[in-house]
């Protein structure tokens, strides 16, 4: 095994889970997320020796592949019988899990590009310039999608809270 291949394997081992999470939050489906990550890593492997910033390249490729998965016509998508969740340790606090599930459901209701911007900005911690570079769009677009996405999340989560409150009484 060459040094380059060993470096690539180390990179994949270290970043696989975060890339899968990024893809899932972008497209909302674990199988599509797996496909997006594999497609992105395949592209990265071919260009490994020429890529200056593999983290940025991988994030960009994963987000784009995940968005492409959501654009595929429904008749070309493979359908799974169930949504398999990866094996994860569930934290002791049920409210934390409930909150994550609510946020995941709210994110899934956003358009793909808004969801990608929100995920990159607030979950991956990228700034406006880095997000614009990752999505290859103007900074103004990132700012607009951030604003619209946050407004939509506030509305979705606020409506959900109001419905819960009314149901309790």
JSON list of C-alpha atoms in Angstrom, two decimals:
[
{"chain": "A", "resi": 1, "resn": "UNK", "atom": "CA", "xyz": [0.00, 0.00, 0.00]},
{"chain": "A", "resi": 2, "resn": "UNK", "atom": "CA", "xyz": [1.40, 3.40, -0.96]},
{"chain": "A", "resi": 3, "resn": "UNK", "atom": "CA", "xyz": [1.73, 6.35, 1.42]},
{"chain": "A", "resi": 4, "resn": "UNK", "atom": "CA", "xyz": [-0.95, 8.22, -0.52]},
{"chain": "A", "resi": 5, "resn": "UNK", "atom": "CA", "xyz": [-3.41, 5.36, -0.18]},
{"chain": "A", "resi": 6, "resn": "UNK", "atom": "CA", "xyz": [-2.65, 5.05, 3.53]},
{"chain": "A", "resi": 7, "resn": "UNK", "atom": "CA", "xyz": [-3.27, 8.79, 3.98]},
{"chain": "A", "resi": 8, "resn": "UNK", "atom": "CA", "xyz": [-6.59, 8.47, 2.14]},
{"chain": "A", "resi": 9, "resn": "UNK", "atom": "CA", "xyz": [-7.67, 5.53, 4.30]},
{"chain": "A", "resi": 10, "resn": "UNK", "atom": "CA", "xyz": [-6.77, 7.45, 7.46]},
{"chain": "A", "resi": 11, "resn": "UNK", "atom": "CA", "xyz": [-8.73, 10.47, 6.22]},
{"chain": "A", "resi": 12, "resn": "UNK", "atom": "CA", "xyz": [-11.79, 8.33, 5.44]},
{"chain": "A", "resi": 13, "resn": "UNK", "atom": "CA", "xyz": [-11.66, 6.57, 8.80]},
{"chain": "A", "resi": 14, "resn": "UNK", "atom": "CA", "xyz": [-11.47, 9.89, 10.63]},
{"chain": "A", "resi": 15, "resn": "UNK", "atom": "CA", "xyz": [-14.16, 11.74, 8.64]},
{"chain": "A", "resi": 16, "resn": "UNK", "atom": "CA", "xyz": [-16.66, 9.04, 7.60]},
{"chain": "A", "resi": 17, "resn": "UNK", "atom": "CA", "xyz": [-19.17, 9.55, 10.42]},
{"chain": "A", "resi": 18, "resn": "UNK", "atom": "CA", "xyz": [-19.24, 13.33, 10.14]},
{"chain": "A", "resi": 19, "resn": "UNK", "atom": "CA", "xyz": [-19.61, 13.13, 6.34]},
{"chain": "A", "resi": 20, "resn": "UNK", "atom": "CA", "xyz": [-22.49, 10.64, 6.71]},
{"chain": "A", "resi": 21, "resn": "UNK", "atom": "CA", "xyz": [-24.16, 12.95, 9.20]},
{"chain": "A", "resi": 22, "resn": "UNK", "atom": "CA", "xyz": [-23.72, 15.94, 6.91]},
{"chain": "A", "resi": 23, "resn": "UNK", "atom": "CA", "xyz": [-25.17, 14.01, 3.97]},
{"chain": "A", "resi": 24, "resn": "UNK", "atom": "CA", "xyz": [-28.11, 12.76, 6.05]},
{"chain": "A", "resi": 25, "resn": "UNK", "atom": "CA", "xyz": [-28.96, 16.24, 7.28]},
{"chain": "A", "resi": 26, "resn": "UNK", "atom": "CA", "xyz": [-28.76, 17.49, 3.71]},
{"chain": "A", "resi": 27, "resn": "UNK", "atom": "CA", "xyz": [-30.94, 14.85, 2.05]},
{"chain": "A", "resi": 28, "resn": "UNK", "atom": "CA", "xyz": [-32.90, 13.31, 4.95]},
{"chain": "A", "resi": 29, "resn": "UNK", "atom": "CA", "xyz": [-32.42, 9.65, 4.03]},
{"chain": "A", "resi": 30, "resn": "UNK", "atom": "CA", "xyz": [-29.73, 7.31, 5.38]},
{"chain": "A", "resi": 31, "resn": "UNK", "atom": "CA", "xyz": [-29.43, 5.26, 2.20]},
{"chain": "A", "resi": 32, "resn": "UNK", "atom": "CA", "xyz": [-29.17, 8.35, 0.00]},
{"chain": "A", "resi": 33, "resn": "UNK", "atom": "CA", "xyz": [-26.64, 9.78, 2.46]},
{"chain": "A", "resi": 34, "resn": "UNK", "atom": "CA", "xyz": [-24.50, 6.63, 2.19]},
{"chain": "A", "resi": 35, "resn": "UNK", "atom": "CA", "xyz": [-24.66, 6.86, -1.61]},
{"chain": "A", "resi": 36, "resn": "UNK", "atom": "CA", "xyz": [-23.71, 10.55, -1.51]},
{"chain": "A", "resi": 37, "resn": "UNK", "atom": "CA", "xyz": [-20.71, 9.92, 0.74]},
{"chain": "A", "resi": 38, "resn": "UNK", "atom": "CA", "xyz": [-19.49, 7.00, -1.36]},
{"chain": "A", "resi": 39, "resn": "UNK", "atom": "CA", "xyz": [-19.82, 9.04, -4.56]},
{"chain": "A", "resi": 40, "resn": "UNK", "atom": "CA", "xyz": [-17.94, 11.95, -2.99]},
{"chain": "A", "resi": 41, "resn": "UNK", "atom": "CA", "xyz": [-15.16, 9.75, -1.62]},
{"chain": "A", "resi": 42, "resn": "UNK", "atom": "CA", "xyz": [-14.79, 8.01, -4.98]},
{"chain": "A", "resi": 43, "resn": "UNK", "atom": "CA", "xyz": [-14.22, 11.39, -6.63]},
{"chain": "A", "resi": 44, "resn": "UNK", "atom": "CA", "xyz": [-11.82, 12.42, -3.88]},
{"chain": "A", "resi": 45, "resn": "UNK", "atom": "CA", "xyz": [-9.82, 9.19, -4.18]},
{"chain": "A", "resi": 46, "resn": "UNK", "atom": "CA", "xyz": [-9.14, 9.84, -7.86]},
{"chain": "A", "resi": 47, "resn": "UNK", "atom": "CA", "xyz": [-7.95, 13.40, -7.12]},
{"chain": "A", "resi": 48, "resn": "UNK", "atom": "CA", "xyz": [-6.35, 12.71, -3.72]},
{"chain": "A", "resi": 49, "resn": "UNK", "atom": "CA", "xyz": [-2.80, 13.71, -4.64]},
{"chain": "A", "resi": 50, "resn": "UNK", "atom": "CA", "xyz": [-3.96, 16.98, -6.26]},
{"chain": "A", "resi": 51, "resn": "UNK", "atom": "CA", "xyz": [-6.46, 18.20, -3.65]},
{"chain": "A", "resi": 52, "resn": "UNK", "atom": "CA", "xyz": [-5.04, 20.86, -1.35]},
{"chain": "A", "resi": 53, "resn": "UNK", "atom": "CA", "xyz": [-7.81, 20.81, 1.27]},
{"chain": "A", "resi": 54, "resn": "UNK", "atom": "CA", "xyz": [-9.41, 17.35, 1.42]},
{"chain": "A", "resi": 55, "resn": "UNK", "atom": "CA", "xyz": [-11.85, 18.34, 4.20]},
{"chain": "A", "resi": 56, "resn": "UNK", "atom": "CA", "xyz": [-13.32, 21.18, 2.18]},
{"chain": "A", "resi": 57, "resn": "UNK", "atom": "CA", "xyz": [-13.40, 19.10, -0.99]},
{"chain": "A", "resi": 58, "resn": "UNK", "atom": "CA", "xyz": [-15.14, 16.21, 0.78]},
{"chain": "A", "resi": 59, "resn": "UNK", "atom": "CA", "xyz": [-17.75, 18.45, 2.43]},
{"chain": "A", "resi": 60, "resn": "UNK", "atom": "CA", "xyz": [-18.54, 20.19, -0.84]},
{"chain": "A", "resi": 61, "resn": "UNK", "atom": "CA", "xyz": [-18.75, 16.92, -2.78]},
{"chain": "A", "resi": 62, "resn": "UNK", "atom": "CA", "xyz": [-20.96, 15.30, -0.12]},
{"chain": "A", "resi": 63, "resn": "UNK", "atom": "CA", "xyz": [-23.40, 18.22, 0.04]},
{"chain": "A", "resi": 64, "resn": "UNK", "atom": "CA", "xyz": [-23.65, 18.38, -3.75]},
{"chain": "A", "resi": 65, "resn": "UNK", "atom": "CA", "xyz": [-24.15, 14.63, -4.06]},
{"chain": "A", "resi": 66, "resn": "UNK", "atom": "CA", "xyz": [-26.80, 14.68, -1.32]},
{"chain": "A", "resi": 67, "resn": "UNK", "atom": "CA", "xyz": [-28.65, 17.54, -3.03]},
{"chain": "A", "resi": 68, "resn": "UNK", "atom": "CA", "xyz": [-28.46, 15.62, -6.32]},
{"chain": "A", "resi": 69, "resn": "UNK", "atom": "CA", "xyz": [-30.02, 12.61, -4.57]},
{"chain": "A", "resi": 70, "resn": "UNK", "atom": "CA", "xyz": [-33.04, 14.73, -3.59]},
{"chain": "A", "resi": 71, "resn": "UNK", "atom": "CA", "xyz": [-33.43, 15.93, -7.18]},
{"chain": "A", "resi": 72, "resn": "UNK", "atom": "CA", "xyz": [-33.55, 12.51, -8.74]},
{"chain": "A", "resi": 73, "resn": "UNK", "atom": "CA", "xyz": [-36.99, 11.71, -10.12]},
{"chain": "A", "resi": 74, "resn": "UNK", "atom": "CA", "xyz": [-38.96, 9.51, -7.76]},
{"chain": "A", "resi": 75, "resn": "UNK", "atom": "CA", "xyz": [-39.21, 6.68, -10.28]},
{"chain": "A", "resi": 76, "resn": "UNK", "atom": "CA", "xyz": [-35.41, 6.41, -10.49]},
{"chain": "A", "resi": 77, "resn": "UNK", "atom": "CA", "xyz": [-34.81, 6.27, -6.76]},
{"chain": "A", "resi": 78, "resn": "UNK", "atom": "CA", "xyz": [-34.46, 2.95, -5.10]},
{"chain": "A", "resi": 79, "resn": "UNK", "atom": "CA", "xyz": [-36.98, 2.38, -2.35]},
{"chain": "A", "resi": 80, "resn": "UNK", "atom": "CA", "xyz": [-36.04, 0.65, 0.85]},
{"chain": "A", "resi": 81, "resn": "UNK", "atom": "CA", "xyz": [-38.69, -1.13, 2.89]},
{"chain": "A", "resi": 82, "resn": "UNK", "atom": "CA", "xyz": [-37.57, 0.59, 6.05]},
{"chain": "A", "resi": 83, "resn": "UNK", "atom": "CA", "xyz": [-35.41, 3.43, 7.10]},
{"chain": "A", "resi": 84, "resn": "UNK", "atom": "CA", "xyz": [-32.47, 1.72, 8.73]},
{"chain": "A", "resi": 85, "resn": "UNK", "atom": "CA", "xyz": [-30.84, 3.83, 11.35]},
{"chain": "A", "resi": 86, "resn": "UNK", "atom": "CA", "xyz": [-27.16, 3.36, 12.06]},
{"chain": "A", "resi": 87, "resn": "UNK", "atom": "CA", "xyz": [-26.23, 1.80, 15.36]},
{"chain": "A", "resi": 88, "resn": "UNK", "atom": "CA", "xyz": [-25.70, 4.59, 17.84]},
{"chain": "A", "resi": 89, "resn": "UNK", "atom": "CA", "xyz": [-25.56, 4.84, 21.58]},
{"chain": "A", "resi": 90, "resn": "UNK", "atom": "CA", "xyz": [-28.64, 6.71, 22.81]},
{"chain": "A", "resi": 91, "resn": "UNK", "atom": "CA", "xyz": [-27.88, 9.27, 25.51]},
{"chain": "A", "resi": 92, "resn": "UNK", "atom": "CA", "xyz": [-29.54, 8.83, 28.89]},
{"chain": "A", "resi": 93, "resn": "UNK", "atom": "CA", "xyz": [-31.60, 12.01, 28.54]},
{"chain": "A", "resi": 94, "resn": "UNK", "atom": "CA", "xyz": [-34.76, 11.34, 26.51]},
{"chain": "A", "resi": 95, "resn": "UNK", "atom": "CA", "xyz": [-35.46, 15.10, 26.09]},
{"chain": "A", "resi": 96, "resn": "UNK", "atom": "CA", "xyz": [-32.15, 15.45, 24.24]},
{"chain": "A", "resi": 97, "resn": "UNK", "atom": "CA", "xyz": [-33.15, 12.70, 21.83]},
{"chain": "A", "resi": 98, "resn": "UNK", "atom": "CA", "xyz": [-36.62, 14.21, 21.38]},
{"chain": "A", "resi": 99, "resn": "UNK", "atom": "CA", "xyz": [-35.08, 17.60, 20.61]},
{"chain": "A", "resi": 100, "resn": "UNK", "atom": "CA", "xyz": [-32.74, 16.08, 18.02]},
{"chain": "A", "resi": 101, "resn": "UNK", "atom": "CA", "xyz": [-35.61, 14.24, 16.38]},
{"chain": "A", "resi": 102, "resn": "UNK", "atom": "CA", "xyz": [-37.69, 17.43, 16.27]},
{"chain": "A", "resi": 103, "resn": "UNK", "atom": "CA", "xyz": [-34.80, 19.34, 14.73]},
{"chain": "A", "resi": 104, "resn": "UNK", "atom": "CA", "xyz": [-34.14, 16.59, 12.19]},
{"chain": "A", "resi": 105, "resn": "UNK", "atom": "CA", "xyz": [-37.82, 16.57, 11.20]},
{"chain": "A", "resi": 106, "resn": "UNK", "atom": "CA", "xyz": [-37.84, 20.36, 10.91]},
{"chain": "A", "resi": 107, "resn": "UNK", "atom": "CA", "xyz": [-34.69, 20.35, 8.77]},
{"chain": "A", "resi": 108, "resn": "UNK", "atom": "CA", "xyz": [-36.21, 17.74, 6.47]},
{"chain": "A", "resi": 109, "resn": "UNK", "atom": "CA", "xyz": [-39.02, 20.18, 5.64]},
{"chain": "A", "resi": 110, "resn": "UNK", "atom": "CA", "xyz": [-36.61, 22.80, 4.28]},
{"chain": "A", "resi": 111, "resn": "UNK", "atom": "CA", "xyz": [-35.66, 22.91, 0.59]},
{"chain": "A", "resi": 112, "resn": "UNK", "atom": "CA", "xyz": [-32.39, 21.06, -0.09]},
{"chain": "A", "resi": 113, "resn": "UNK", "atom": "CA", "xyz": [-30.20, 24.13, -0.65]},
{"chain": "A", "resi": 114, "resn": "UNK", "atom": "CA", "xyz": [-31.52, 25.94, 2.42]},
{"chain": "A", "resi": 115, "resn": "UNK", "atom": "CA", "xyz": [-30.98, 22.79, 4.46]},
{"chain": "A", "resi": 116, "resn": "UNK", "atom": "CA", "xyz": [-27.43, 22.49, 3.12]},
{"chain": "A", "resi": 117, "resn": "UNK", "atom": "CA", "xyz": [-26.65, 26.10, 4.07]},
{"chain": "A", "resi": 118, "resn": "UNK", "atom": "CA", "xyz": [-28.10, 25.69, 7.58]},
{"chain": "A", "resi": 119, "resn": "UNK", "atom": "CA", "xyz": [-26.22, 22.44, 8.14]},
{"chain": "A", "resi": 120, "resn": "UNK", "atom": "CA", "xyz": [-22.91, 23.84, 6.89]},
{"chain": "A", "resi": 121, "resn": "UNK", "atom": "CA", "xyz": [-23.26, 27.12, 8.79]},
{"chain": "A", "resi": 122, "resn": "UNK", "atom": "CA", "xyz": [-24.55, 25.94, 12.15]},
{"chain": "A", "resi": 123, "resn": "UNK", "atom": "CA", "xyz": [-23.71, 22.25, 12.46]},
{"chain": "A", "resi": 124, "resn": "UNK", "atom": "CA", "xyz": [-20.41, 22.17, 10.59]},
{"chain": "A", "resi": 125, "resn": "UNK", "atom": "CA", "xyz": [-19.44, 25.63, 11.88]},
{"chain": "A", "resi": 126, "resn": "UNK", "atom": "CA", "xyz": [-18.51, 27.20, 8.55]},
{"chain": "A", "resi": 127, "resn": "UNK", "atom": "CA", "xyz": [-18.73, 30.95, 8.08]},
{"chain": "A", "resi": 128, "resn": "UNK", "atom": "CA", "xyz": [-20.52, 32.66, 5.17]},
{"chain": "A", "resi": 129, "resn": "UNK", "atom": "CA", "xyz": [-17.43, 32.72, 2.95]},
{"chain": "A", "resi": 130, "resn": "UNK", "atom": "CA", "xyz": [-16.57, 29.06, 3.56]},
{"chain": "A", "resi": 131, "resn": "UNK", "atom": "CA", "xyz": [-20.18, 28.00, 2.98]},
{"chain": "A", "resi": 132, "resn": "UNK", "atom": "CA", "xyz": [-20.30, 29.97, -0.27]},
{"chain": "A", "resi": 133, "resn": "UNK", "atom": "CA", "xyz": [-17.07, 28.30, -1.40]},
{"chain": "A", "resi": 134, "resn": "UNK", "atom": "CA", "xyz": [-18.35, 24.85, -0.44]},
{"chain": "A", "resi": 135, "resn": "UNK", "atom": "CA", "xyz": [-21.61, 25.32, -2.37]},
{"chain": "A", "resi": 136, "resn": "UNK", "atom": "CA", "xyz": [-20.01, 27.37, -5.15]},
{"chain": "A", "resi": 137, "resn": "UNK", "atom": "CA", "xyz": [-22.55, 30.15, -4.86]},
{"chain": "A", "resi": 138, "resn": "UNK", "atom": "CA", "xyz": [-22.37, 33.87, -4.03]},
{"chain": "A", "resi": 139, "resn": "UNK", "atom": "CA", "xyz": [-22.10, 34.95, -0.40]},
{"chain": "A", "resi": 140, "resn": "UNK", "atom": "CA", "xyz": [-25.36, 36.87, -0.80]},
{"chain": "A", "resi": 141, "resn": "UNK", "atom": "CA", "xyz": [-27.12, 33.63, -1.66]},
{"chain": "A", "resi": 142, "resn": "UNK", "atom": "CA", "xyz": [-25.73, 32.00, 1.49]},
{"chain": "A", "resi": 143, "resn": "UNK", "atom": "CA", "xyz": [-26.96, 34.94, 3.58]},
{"chain": "A", "resi": 144, "resn": "UNK", "atom": "CA", "xyz": [-30.41, 34.83, 1.98]},
{"chain": "A", "resi": 145, "resn": "UNK", "atom": "CA", "xyz": [-30.72, 31.05, 2.39]},
{"chain": "A", "resi": 146, "resn": "UNK", "atom": "CA", "xyz": [-29.54, 31.33, 5.99]},
{"chain": "A", "resi": 147, "resn": "UNK", "atom": "CA", "xyz": [-32.15, 33.97, 6.77]},
{"chain": "A", "resi": 148, "resn": "UNK", "atom": "CA", "xyz": [-34.97, 32.12, 4.99]},
{"chain": "A", "resi": 149, "resn": "UNK", "atom": "CA", "xyz": [-33.96, 28.78, 6.45]},
{"chain": "A", "resi": 150, "resn": "UNK", "atom": "CA", "xyz": [-33.84, 30.10, 10.01]},
{"chain": "A", "resi": 151, "resn": "UNK", "atom": "CA", "xyz": [-37.19, 31.85, 9.55]},
{"chain": "A", "resi": 152, "resn": "UNK", "atom": "CA", "xyz": [-38.71, 28.62, 8.22]},
{"chain": "A", "resi": 153, "resn": "UNK", "atom": "CA", "xyz": [-37.26, 26.61, 11.12]},
{"chain": "A", "resi": 154, "resn": "UNK", "atom": "CA", "xyz": [-38.65, 29.13, 13.62]},
{"chain": "A", "resi": 155, "resn": "UNK", "atom": "CA", "xyz": [-42.06, 28.87, 11.98]},
{"chain": "A", "resi": 156, "resn": "UNK", "atom": "CA", "xyz": [-41.99, 25.06, 11.79]},
{"chain": "A", "resi": 157, "resn": "UNK", "atom": "CA", "xyz": [-40.80, 24.62, 15.36]},
{"chain": "A", "resi": 158, "resn": "UNK", "atom": "CA", "xyz": [-43.06, 27.39, 16.68]},
{"chain": "A", "resi": 159, "resn": "UNK", "atom": "CA", "xyz": [-46.14, 25.90, 15.02]},
{"chain": "A", "resi": 160, "resn": "UNK", "atom": "CA", "xyz": [-45.22, 22.50, 16.44]},
{"chain": "A", "resi": 161, "resn": "UNK", "atom": "CA", "xyz": [-44.86, 23.93, 19.96]},
{"chain": "A", "resi": 162, "resn": "UNK", "atom": "CA", "xyz": [-48.21, 25.71, 19.67]},
{"chain": "A", "resi": 163, "resn": "UNK", "atom": "CA", "xyz": [-49.89, 22.48, 18.54]},
{"chain": "A", "resi": 164, "resn": "UNK", "atom": "CA", "xyz": [-48.35, 20.58, 21.46]},
{"chain": "A", "resi": 165, "resn": "UNK", "atom": "CA", "xyz": [-49.47, 23.24, 23.90]},
{"chain": "A", "resi": 166, "resn": "UNK", "atom": "CA", "xyz": [-53.05, 23.24, 22.57]},
{"chain": "A", "resi": 167, "resn": "UNK", "atom": "CA", "xyz": [-53.18, 19.43, 22.66]},
{"chain": "A", "resi": 168, "resn": "UNK", "atom": "CA", "xyz": [-52.11, 19.46, 26.31]},
{"chain": "A", "resi": 169, "resn": "UNK", "atom": "CA", "xyz": [-55.17, 21.50, 27.33]}
]
